Amino acid sequence: MEGKLSHAAKKITLSSIQELSHLAQRCNAINLAEGFPDFPAPPHIKNAAVSAINSDLNQYRHVQGVCDLLAKAVKEMHGLDIDPLTDVAICCGQSEAFAAAIFATIDPGDEVILFDPSYETYEGCVALAGGVPIHVPLDPPQWTLDTSKLLRSFTERTKVVVLNSPHNPTGKVFTKEELEIIAGECCRRNCLAITDEVYEHITYDSLKHLSLASFPGMQERTVITSSLSKSFSVTGWRVGWAIAPAVLASAIQNIHARVTDCAPAPFQEAALTALRSPPEYFESLRRDYQSKRDYIVKLLAGVGFKIEFIPQGSFFLFAELPDNWSLSDVEFVKKLILEAGVVAVPGQGFFHTDLSSNEVSKINCHYQKRYVRFAFCKSDATLTMVAERLSKLLDEQEHLALH
Amino acid sequence: MQVCANHPYKFMRFTPSSKFLGFSNRFHTLIAPSSSPTSKFSSSIVATMSTVSTQNDTFVHTTHQPLQIAKRLEKFQTTIFTQMSSLASKHGAINLGQGFPNFDGPEFVKEAAIQAIRDGKNQYARGYGVPDLNIAIAERFKKDTGLLVDPEKEVTVTSGCTEAIAATMLGLINPGDEVILFAPFYDSYEATLSMAGAKVKCITLRPPDFAVPIEELKSSVSKNTRAILINTPHNPTGKMFTREELNCIASLCIENDILVFADEVYDKLAFDMEHISMASLPGMFERTVTMNSLGKTFSLTGWKIGWAIAPPHLSWGVRQAHAFLTFATAHPFQCAAAVALRAPDSYYVDLKEDYLAKRAILVEGLKAVGFKVFPSSGTYFVVVDHTPFGLENDVAFCEYLVKEVGVVAIPTSVFYLNPEEGKNLVRFTFCKDEETIRSAVERMKEKLKK
């Protein structure tokens, strides 16, 4: 009965990152694979959820107040004026907001530009909608945008450009210049943009997250997607949103309504509290994550990893295996689990070689198997334990002796 | 407001039907921005939404339109429920239209959710379900049907049954596949089928007993038929598929290698006969996806915990689609759902008793008012024939009912591919406290005259 599966389902595989999480659990290993915190969610937000449950706010609901607060937030952060009544769709996580945005805009055969390396879900979603993912590789080691590569990837079938910034897995925050280039192309080619800004509040070294939608000509053609998950450490609550011009937002809302009806009602209520968090909350979030970033960069660089790019945002470190470590990323991760009891994600899953591209040679692709993604959204105790476990596996040069 | 005789949907601000108003399909996708303070996104989104469907597929795809919406959105309009809800608040009407309770879920389930939040279950749950919930679902299914399923391979947790339906369609249906639906139907079916690119073949269930027209069903099966979608107990009619009907459908499916997608969300609200799961019929488990949820049984419709039970090869398809639709489901509510599903039998007995009492109040009331009431064996819905009151169709009647009588019902034409077929019927719900139902009946007795 495999014949009963749709073509789309056959092409896609289950989340390998989640599988690594389960492996971590089974091996009692430290999970630096999946991007969720192992420290508690902020008490004021949990209390708000508890209060909502007790106040009988448990039936289908759309909490307009969430839209009002989001309108305020995008005005403050990006100078964007939106209508909270028509321009916002509350969804079950950024995941669903993104899926709905894709289904709202992609017809079979439409092309979608994605920047590589990229979060595994975008491509699957595009494929499910019958779209064609087109990958534009960012250039290592700094993950810079090569304008000519971007320009070459547009065709007359290009419908949407997906932009994830701050970026998973590299931690890159797209620069103003890069965003101007992307915006310029979108406008020139009359394409839409869908952004994934879930790490919008997690940027470092005073770098500001800029939304693509705030660039000239972009607001009218951009869907901003984001969520509570990363900003408020509640990845399991599934409250996210899409902000877009009314026609798009309405289309997204209509799809969302038929896919899930509404986001979990008590958590929408709690979102009101979350989105009213004072600036101090976000400052301390940033500070905490920055210190974790610094710790993990120092740790892994110290044990031999090649870290030429320090994360500018998100809570991921995309560390490169040094040339003299002969293991591939997958082999290395396996050894790390078995010998150190630490789980990370092999980088190759984030890279996508377009088979149709003639210019990608085997040598150029080699780097795609040399990266490992570490999530550092973990408590200080967890990160310290990682250091301890690694310290037992060092050679005379104080480098990891797993290779 | 005058309702124009030729345009029954004219009062609906957001969803002009090309069928009735002659606009091209393209117009559907450009939803006029509302200048009214009434939000399209009503503060009370209802359980059952529906679309005004179109049958003309003359949509022209032009490239390089900056706000070009996908073609599939023809089926994704804002709904009559949004419109009715805002009319209801404007007129202070008692809402027997919305398909969700105005009372809350049981304390023990709410407490379990609160405990889960405090215990830190606030991060990603496993994509296809928290292990303990999958186990609880399997245990419950065994109690209900006698079938033993593997919680790891045959149970997938989704954001409500609505998502289970969407994931099933997208995971198992290819563009061009034929899917048979019974009208009237819950509107997300048609919408998600169009997302999957399916061709819908519709069989109408007719009053008074809404029996399955077997011959018509047999003749609509073709070599391209991939699946039949059944909803039992049935929204909006309250019909429950009988064993004979299920057997007929089962034979057809086995003979022609067709799947069944069974939406059984109201299975615990089965009053006049025992609920039968298609999956429990001989030869059917291997080709059936059985879908259900927490919301209706435990009056927690806003938590969005649902599931699909299917053999491994079908579950795999459901899981793929689910992974890209929502990735994971609310963690604390999954923990609470596991507790809920282990409720003692007394919970279910009391639930049925409560709803039976409510049904009695509503049905007796509607009969006394003068409606022709069709027997509803399950769900918390009742459909009635409104024509004794002289309004020309269901939409006009519902409008009149809201404005002049102060009660909300739902026009059932929105549940049909061909709205004409539903114009004599409207749907009332009794998932409200008894006081509310009584008040609504009183208002109708007072103000609704033949």
mmCIF file of C-alpha atoms in Angstrom, chain B residues 48-324:
data_model
loop_
_atom_site.group_PDB
_atom_site.id
_atom_site.type_symbol
_atom_site.label_atom_id
_atom_site.label_comp_id
_atom_site.label_asym_id
_atom_site.label_seq_id
_atom_site.Cartn_x
_atom_site.Cartn_y
_atom_site.Cartn_z
ATOM 1 C CA THR B 48 -17.447 24.231 11.935
ATOM 2 C CA MET B 49 -16.629 26.674 9.199
ATOM 3 C CA SER B 50 -17.792 26.409 5.686
ATOM 4 C CA THR B 51 -17.251 27.816 2.271
ATOM 5 C CA VAL B 52 -19.420 29.043 -0.444
ATOM 6 C CA SER B 53 -18.094 26.855 -3.151
ATOM 7 C CA THR B 54 -17.793 27.486 -6.795
ATOM 8 C CA GLN B 55 -18.017 25.105 -9.648
ATOM 9 C CA ASN B 56 -16.488 27.180 -12.396
ATOM 10 C CA ASP B 57 -12.821 26.556 -12.677
ATOM 11 C CA THR B 58 -12.028 29.408 -15.001
ATOM 12 C CA PHE B 59 -9.350 30.951 -12.843
ATOM 13 C CA VAL B 60 -6.619 32.519 -14.915
ATOM 14 C CA HIS B 61 -3.133 32.367 -13.504
ATOM 15 C CA THR B 62 -1.167 35.446 -14.408
ATOM 16 C CA THR B 63 2.448 35.595 -13.395
ATOM 17 C CA HIS B 64 4.186 38.584 -11.881
ATOM 18 C CA GLN B 65 1.244 39.859 -9.931
ATOM 19 C CA PRO B 66 2.806 40.891 -6.646
ATOM 20 C CA LEU B 67 -0.126 39.750 -4.578
ATOM 21 C CA GLN B 68 -0.870 36.671 -6.584
ATOM 22 C CA ILE B 69 -2.644 34.197 -4.390
ATOM 23 C CA ALA B 70 -2.530 30.505 -5.133
ATOM 24 C CA LYS B 71 -5.373 29.004 -7.152
ATOM 25 C CA ARG B 72 -6.331 26.632 -4.398
ATOM 26 C CA LEU B 73 -7.677 29.571 -2.414
ATOM 27 C CA GLU B 74 -10.888 29.543 -4.381
ATOM 28 C CA LYS B 75 -12.097 27.145 -1.749
ATOM 29 C CA PHE B 76 -10.744 29.135 1.165
ATOM 30 C CA GLN B 77 -13.065 31.971 1.898
ATOM 31 C CA THR B 78 -13.969 33.547 5.157
ATOM 32 C CA THR B 79 -17.045 31.901 6.444
ATOM 33 C CA ILE B 80 -20.647 32.395 7.177
ATOM 34 C CA PHE B 81 -19.848 31.722 10.817
ATOM 35 C CA THR B 82 -17.775 34.859 11.096
ATOM 36 C CA GLN B 83 -20.598 36.829 9.568
ATOM 37 C CA MET B 84 -23.266 35.178 11.731
ATOM 38 C CA SER B 85 -21.227 35.655 14.884
ATOM 39 C CA SER B 86 -20.846 39.352 14.329
ATOM 40 C CA LEU B 87 -24.533 39.691 13.452
ATOM 41 C CA ALA B 88 -25.262 37.789 16.652
ATOM 42 C CA SER B 89 -23.301 40.158 18.857
ATOM 43 C CA LYS B 90 -24.757 43.181 17.121
ATOM 44 C CA HIS B 91 -28.283 41.979 17.881
ATOM 45 C CA GLY B 92 -27.636 40.384 21.225
ATOM 46 C CA ALA B 93 -28.773 37.063 19.821
ATOM 47 C CA ILE B 94 -28.495 33.742 21.599
ATOM 48 C CA ASN B 95 -25.963 31.753 19.675
ATOM 49 C CA LEU B 96 -27.097 28.231 18.856
ATOM 50 C CA GLY B 97 -25.044 28.372 15.682
ATOM 51 C CA GLN B 98 -21.488 27.963 16.906
ATOM 52 C CA GLY B 99 -20.419 24.389 17.349
ATOM 53 C CA PHE B 100 -18.604 24.777 20.626
ATOM 54 C CA PRO B 101 -19.795 24.745 24.242
ATOM 55 C CA ASN B 102 -20.463 27.813 26.337
ATOM 56 C CA PHE B 103 -19.455 25.767 29.376
ATOM 57 C CA ASP B 104 -15.950 24.614 30.149
ATOM 58 C CA GLY B 105 -14.101 21.350 30.350
ATOM 59 C CA PRO B 106 -13.731 19.167 33.443
ATOM 60 C CA GLU B 107 -11.509 20.358 36.261
ATOM 61 C CA PHE B 108 -9.371 17.241 36.366
ATOM 62 C CA VAL B 109 -8.265 17.768 32.781
ATOM 63 C CA LYS B 110 -7.603 21.461 33.240
ATOM 64 C CA GLU B 111 -5.573 20.718 36.334
ATOM 65 C CA ALA B 112 -3.499 18.205 34.433
ATOM 66 C CA ALA B 113 -2.659 20.891 31.880
ATOM 67 C CA ILE B 114 -1.708 23.353 34.595
ATOM 68 C CA GLN B 115 0.470 20.754 36.245
ATOM 69 C CA ALA B 116 2.195 20.044 32.944
ATOM 70 C CA ILE B 117 2.961 23.733 32.461
ATOM 71 C CA ARG B 118 4.390 23.951 35.981
ATOM 72 C CA ASP B 119 6.390 20.763 35.442
ATOM 73 C CA GLY B 120 8.078 22.421 32.499
ATOM 74 C CA LYS B 121 6.447 20.514 29.643
ATOM 75 C CA ASN B 122 6.662 23.645 27.538
ATOM 76 C CA GLN B 123 9.120 22.655 24.845
ATOM 77 C CA TYR B 124 8.717 20.710 21.610
ATOM 78 C CA ALA B 125 6.802 17.519 22.006
ATOM 79 C CA ARG B 126 7.755 14.622 19.767
ATOM 80 C CA GLY B 127 6.347 15.451 16.338
ATOM 81 C CA TYR B 128 3.874 12.595 16.132
ATOM 82 C CA GLY B 129 2.822 12.816 19.765
ATOM 83 C CA VAL B 130 3.911 12.674 23.378
ATOM 84 C CA PRO B 131 4.524 8.927 23.949
ATOM 85 C CA ASP B 132 2.085 8.685 26.845
ATOM 86 C CA LEU B 133 -0.699 10.297 24.834
ATOM 87 C CA ASN B 134 -0.143 7.920 21.926
ATOM 88 C CA ILE B 135 -0.463 5.069 24.413
ATOM 89 C CA ALA B 136 -3.618 6.551 25.970
ATOM 90 C CA ILE B 137 -5.161 6.982 22.515
ATOM 91 C CA ALA B 138 -4.375 3.362 21.646
ATOM 92 C CA GLU B 139 -5.840 2.187 24.948
ATOM 93 C CA ARG B 140 -9.019 4.159 24.401
ATOM 94 C CA PHE B 141 -9.319 2.887 20.821
ATOM 95 C CA LYS B 142 -8.992 -0.682 22.080
ATOM 96 C CA LYS B 143 -11.790 -0.078 24.583
ATOM 97 C CA ASP B 144 -13.993 1.484 21.940
ATOM 98 C CA THR B 145 -13.410 -0.830 18.994
ATOM 99 C CA GLY B 146 -11.582 -3.907 20.256
ATOM 100 C CA LEU B 147 -8.734 -3.096 17.871
ATOM 101 C CA LEU B 148 -5.159 -3.255 19.098
ATOM 102 C CA VAL B 149 -2.964 -0.566 17.550
ATOM 103 C CA ASP B 150 0.702 0.247 17.979
ATOM 104 C CA PRO B 151 0.961 3.676 19.624
ATOM 105 C CA GLU B 152 4.371 4.233 18.086
ATOM 106 C CA LYS B 153 3.546 3.356 14.523
ATOM 107 C CA GLU B 154 -0.174 3.732 14.155
ATOM 108 C CA VAL B 155 -1.116 6.829 16.158
ATOM 109 C CA THR B 156 -0.289 10.397 15.110
ATOM 110 C CA VAL B 157 -1.185 13.398 17.267
ATOM 111 C CA THR B 158 -2.234 16.573 15.436
ATOM 112 C CA SER B 159 -3.451 20.082 16.239
ATOM 113 C CA GLY B 160 -7.087 19.073 16.447
ATOM 114 C CA CYS B 161 -9.019 16.710 14.212
ATOM 115 C CA THR B 162 -9.059 19.468 11.613
ATOM 116 C CA GLU B 163 -5.321 19.097 11.189
ATOM 117 C CA ALA B 164 -5.642 15.309 11.136
ATOM 118 C CA ILE B 165 -7.949 15.737 8.157
ATOM 119 C CA ALA B 166 -5.592 18.170 6.429
ATOM 120 C CA ALA B 167 -2.561 15.955 7.034
ATOM 121 C CA THR B 168 -4.439 12.879 5.817
ATOM 122 C CA MET B 169 -5.474 14.599 2.605
ATOM 123 C CA LEU B 170 -2.051 16.036 1.890
ATOM 124 C CA GLY B 171 -0.222 12.890 2.877
ATOM 125 C CA LEU B 172 -2.349 10.397 1.043
ATOM 126 C CA ILE B 173 -4.057 12.172 -1.867
ATOM 127 C CA ASN B 174 -2.439 13.104 -5.158
ATOM 128 C CA PRO B 175 -3.602 15.848 -7.492
ATOM 129 C CA GLY B 176 -6.251 14.339 -9.731
ATOM 130 C CA ASP B 177 -7.277 11.595 -7.321
ATOM 131 C CA GLU B 178 -11.008 11.292 -6.836
ATOM 132 C CA VAL B 179 -12.398 11.497 -3.331
ATOM 133 C CA ILE B 180 -16.021 10.796 -2.503
ATOM 134 C CA LEU B 181 -17.681 13.058 0.047
ATOM 135 C CA PHE B 182 -21.137 12.972 1.559
ATOM 136 C CA ALA B 183 -23.011 16.267 1.638
ATOM 137 C CA PRO B 184 -23.788 18.052 3.827
ATOM 138 C CA PHE B 185 -20.180 18.110 5.070
ATOM 139 C CA TYR B 186 -17.911 19.942 7.473
ATOM 140 C CA ASP B 187 -16.369 22.606 5.300
ATOM 141 C CA SER B 188 -12.703 21.953 5.927
ATOM 142 C CA TYR B 189 -13.079 18.728 3.918
ATOM 143 C CA GLU B 190 -13.658 20.484 0.639
ATOM 144 C CA ALA B 191 -11.027 23.103 1.365
ATOM 145 C CA THR B 192 -8.249 20.668 2.244
ATOM 146 C CA LEU B 193 -9.183 18.365 -0.613
ATOM 147 C CA SER B 194 -8.619 21.262 -2.932
ATOM 148 C CA MET B 195 -5.270 21.894 -1.248
ATOM 149 C CA ALA B 196 -4.353 18.341 -2.172
ATOM 150 C CA GLY B 197 -5.604 18.862 -5.720
ATOM 151 C CA ALA B 198 -8.252 16.166 -5.420
ATOM 152 C CA LYS B 199 -11.356 15.866 -7.557
ATOM 153 C CA VAL B 200 -14.379 15.841 -5.314
ATOM 154 C CA LYS B 201 -17.339 13.616 -6.032
ATOM 155 C CA CYS B 202 -20.259 14.462 -3.827
ATOM 156 C CA ILE B 203 -23.144 12.255 -2.753
ATOM 157 C CA THR B 204 -26.028 14.026 -1.068
ATOM 158 C CA LEU B 205 -27.677 12.626 2.040
ATOM 159 C CA ARG B 206 -31.342 13.609 2.067
ATOM 160 C CA PRO B 207 -33.958 14.090 4.753
ATOM 161 C CA PRO B 208 -35.729 12.681 6.593
ATOM 162 C CA ASP B 209 -33.225 10.011 7.548
ATOM 163 C CA PHE B 210 -30.182 11.083 5.530
ATOM 164 C CA ALA B 211 -29.590 7.477 4.509
ATOM 165 C CA VAL B 212 -26.667 6.641 2.235
ATOM 166 C CA PRO B 213 -27.914 6.198 -1.359
ATOM 167 C CA ILE B 214 -26.003 3.011 -2.056
ATOM 168 C CA GLU B 215 -26.655 2.786 -5.775
ATOM 169 C CA GLU B 216 -25.579 6.365 -6.293
ATOM 170 C CA LEU B 217 -22.457 5.683 -4.263
ATOM 171 C CA LYS B 218 -21.630 2.599 -6.335
ATOM 172 C CA SER B 219 -21.982 4.491 -9.577
ATOM 173 C CA SER B 220 -19.660 7.262 -8.467
ATOM 174 C CA VAL B 221 -16.781 4.900 -7.873
ATOM 175 C CA SER B 222 -14.287 4.954 -10.729
ATOM 176 C CA LYS B 223 -10.763 3.666 -11.244
ATOM 177 C CA ASN B 224 -9.499 7.046 -10.037
ATOM 178 C CA THR B 225 -11.310 6.896 -6.733
ATOM 179 C CA ARG B 226 -8.695 7.044 -4.013
ATOM 180 C CA ALA B 227 -10.751 7.535 -0.886
ATOM 181 C CA ILE B 228 -14.174 7.918 0.628
ATOM 182 C CA LEU B 229 -14.582 10.386 3.476
ATOM 183 C CA ILE B 230 -17.179 9.596 6.112
ATOM 184 C CA ASN B 231 -18.126 11.567 9.197
ATOM 185 C CA THR B 232 -20.011 9.571 11.776
ATOM 186 C CA PRO B 233 -21.742 10.689 13.947
ATOM 187 C CA HIS B 234 -22.436 13.276 11.276
ATOM 188 C CA ASN B 235 -22.189 17.071 11.392
ATOM 189 C CA PRO B 236 -24.634 18.769 10.689
ATOM 190 C CA THR B 237 -27.436 16.179 10.553
ATOM 191 C CA GLY B 238 -26.652 14.044 13.593
ATOM 192 C CA LYS B 239 -27.015 10.962 11.430
ATOM 193 C CA MET B 240 -25.041 7.890 12.443
ATOM 194 C CA PHE B 241 -23.890 5.492 9.743
ATOM 195 C CA THR B 242 -25.544 2.121 10.319
ATOM 196 C CA ARG B 243 -23.771 -1.198 10.198
ATOM 197 C CA GLU B 244 -25.481 -1.990 6.892
ATOM 198 C CA GLU B 245 -24.328 1.262 5.361
ATOM 199 C CA LEU B 246 -20.794 0.776 6.653
ATOM 200 C CA ASN B 247 -20.739 -2.789 5.335
ATOM 201 C CA CYS B 248 -21.786 -1.601 1.869
ATOM 202 C CA ILE B 249 -19.133 1.081 1.838
ATOM 203 C CA ALA B 250 -16.577 -1.429 3.121
ATOM 204 C CA SER B 251 -17.297 -3.911 0.319
ATOM 205 C CA LEU B 252 -16.970 -1.181 -2.261
ATOM 206 C CA CYS B 253 -13.651 -0.137 -0.785
ATOM 207 C CA ILE B 254 -12.235 -3.627 -0.629
ATOM 208 C CA GLU B 255 -13.395 -4.452 -4.172
ATOM 209 C CA ASN B 256 -11.944 -1.265 -5.626
ATOM 210 C CA ASP B 257 -8.931 -0.769 -3.349
ATOM 211 C CA ILE B 258 -10.215 2.491 -1.903
ATOM 212 C CA LEU B 259 -9.213 4.125 1.379
ATOM 213 C CA VAL B 260 -11.611 5.419 4.009
ATOM 214 C CA PHE B 261 -11.009 8.594 5.956
ATOM 215 C CA ALA B 262 -13.301 8.448 8.986
ATOM 216 C CA ASP B 263 -13.921 11.609 11.019
ATOM 217 C CA GLU B 264 -15.290 10.352 14.324
ATOM 218 C CA VAL B 265 -14.966 13.420 16.580
ATOM 219 C CA TYR B 266 -18.490 13.017 17.919
ATOM 220 C CA ASP B 267 -18.158 9.304 18.693
ATOM 221 C CA LYS B 268 -18.775 9.874 22.398
ATOM 222 C CA LEU B 269 -21.950 11.788 21.601
ATOM 223 C CA ALA B 270 -23.708 8.764 20.147
ATOM 224 C CA PHE B 271 -27.193 8.700 21.630
ATOM 225 C CA ASP B 272 -29.672 6.602 19.727
ATOM 226 C CA MET B 273 -27.395 3.862 18.522
ATOM 227 C CA GLU B 274 -23.934 2.523 19.110
ATOM 228 C CA HIS B 275 -21.134 4.233 17.272
ATOM 229 C CA ILE B 276 -19.375 1.883 14.853
ATOM 230 C CA SER B 277 -15.846 2.574 13.656
ATOM 231 C CA MET B 278 -15.248 1.680 10.022
ATOM 232 C CA ALA B 279 -11.776 0.474 10.968
ATOM 233 C CA SER B 280 -13.327 -2.332 13.014
ATOM 234 C CA LEU B 281 -15.061 -3.933 10.038
ATOM 235 C CA PRO B 282 -13.376 -6.983 8.477
ATOM 236 C CA GLY B 283 -10.686 -6.023 5.988
ATOM 237 C CA MET B 284 -10.985 -2.332 6.747
ATOM 238 C CA PHE B 285 -8.306 -1.499 9.306
ATOM 239 C CA GLU B 286 -5.562 -1.745 6.710
ATOM 240 C CA ARG B 287 -7.203 0.920 4.541
ATOM 241 C CA THR B 288 -8.767 3.286 7.096
ATOM 242 C CA VAL B 289 -7.601 6.482 8.773
ATOM 243 C CA THR B 290 -9.678 7.065 11.904
ATOM 244 C CA MET B 291 -9.637 10.626 13.167
ATOM 245 C CA ASN B 292 -10.785 12.045 16.474
ATOM 246 C CA SER B 293 -10.029 14.731 19.025
ATOM 247 C CA LEU B 294 -10.200 15.874 22.600
ATOM 248 C CA GLY B 295 -12.247 18.991 22.022
ATOM 249 C CA LYS B 296 -15.814 17.766 21.679
ATOM 250 C CA THR B 297 -15.643 14.982 24.209
ATOM 251 C CA PHE B 298 -14.046 17.122 26.889
ATOM 252 C CA SER B 299 -15.436 20.573 26.019
ATOM 253 C CA LEU B 300 -11.974 21.994 25.401
ATOM 254 C CA THR B 301 -12.237 22.867 21.744
ATOM 255 C CA GLY B 302 -9.552 25.547 21.949
ATOM 256 C CA TRP B 303 -6.761 23.194 23.039
ATOM 257 C CA LYS B 304 -6.382 21.661 19.586
ATOM 258 C CA ILE B 305 -5.476 18.101 20.416
ATOM 259 C CA GLY B 306 -6.499 15.578 17.789
ATOM 260 C CA TRP B 307 -5.191 12.368 16.297
ATOM 261 C CA ALA B 308 -5.226 9.989 13.383
ATOM 262 C CA ILE B 309 -5.109 6.214 13.815
ATOM 263 C CA ALA B 310 -4.055 4.225 10.769
ATOM 264 C CA PRO B 311 -1.861 1.256 9.775
ATOM 265 C CA PRO B 312 1.862 2.120 9.573
ATOM 266 C CA HIS B 313 2.066 2.732 5.829
ATOM 267 C CA LEU B 314 -0.837 5.204 5.929
ATOM 268 C CA SER B 315 0.318 6.777 9.209
ATOM 269 C CA TRP B 316 3.635 7.471 7.590
ATOM 270 C CA GLY B 317 1.974 9.641 4.943
ATOM 271 C CA VAL B 318 -0.076 11.468 7.567
ATOM 272 C CA ARG B 319 3.071 12.133 9.606
ATOM 273 C CA GLN B 320 4.976 13.547 6.652
ATOM 274 C CA ALA B 321 2.324 16.108 5.928
ATOM 275 C CA HIS B 322 1.809 16.859 9.609
ATOM 276 C CA ALA B 323 5.523 17.539 10.031
ATOM 277 C CA PHE B 324 5.303 20.386 7.560
#
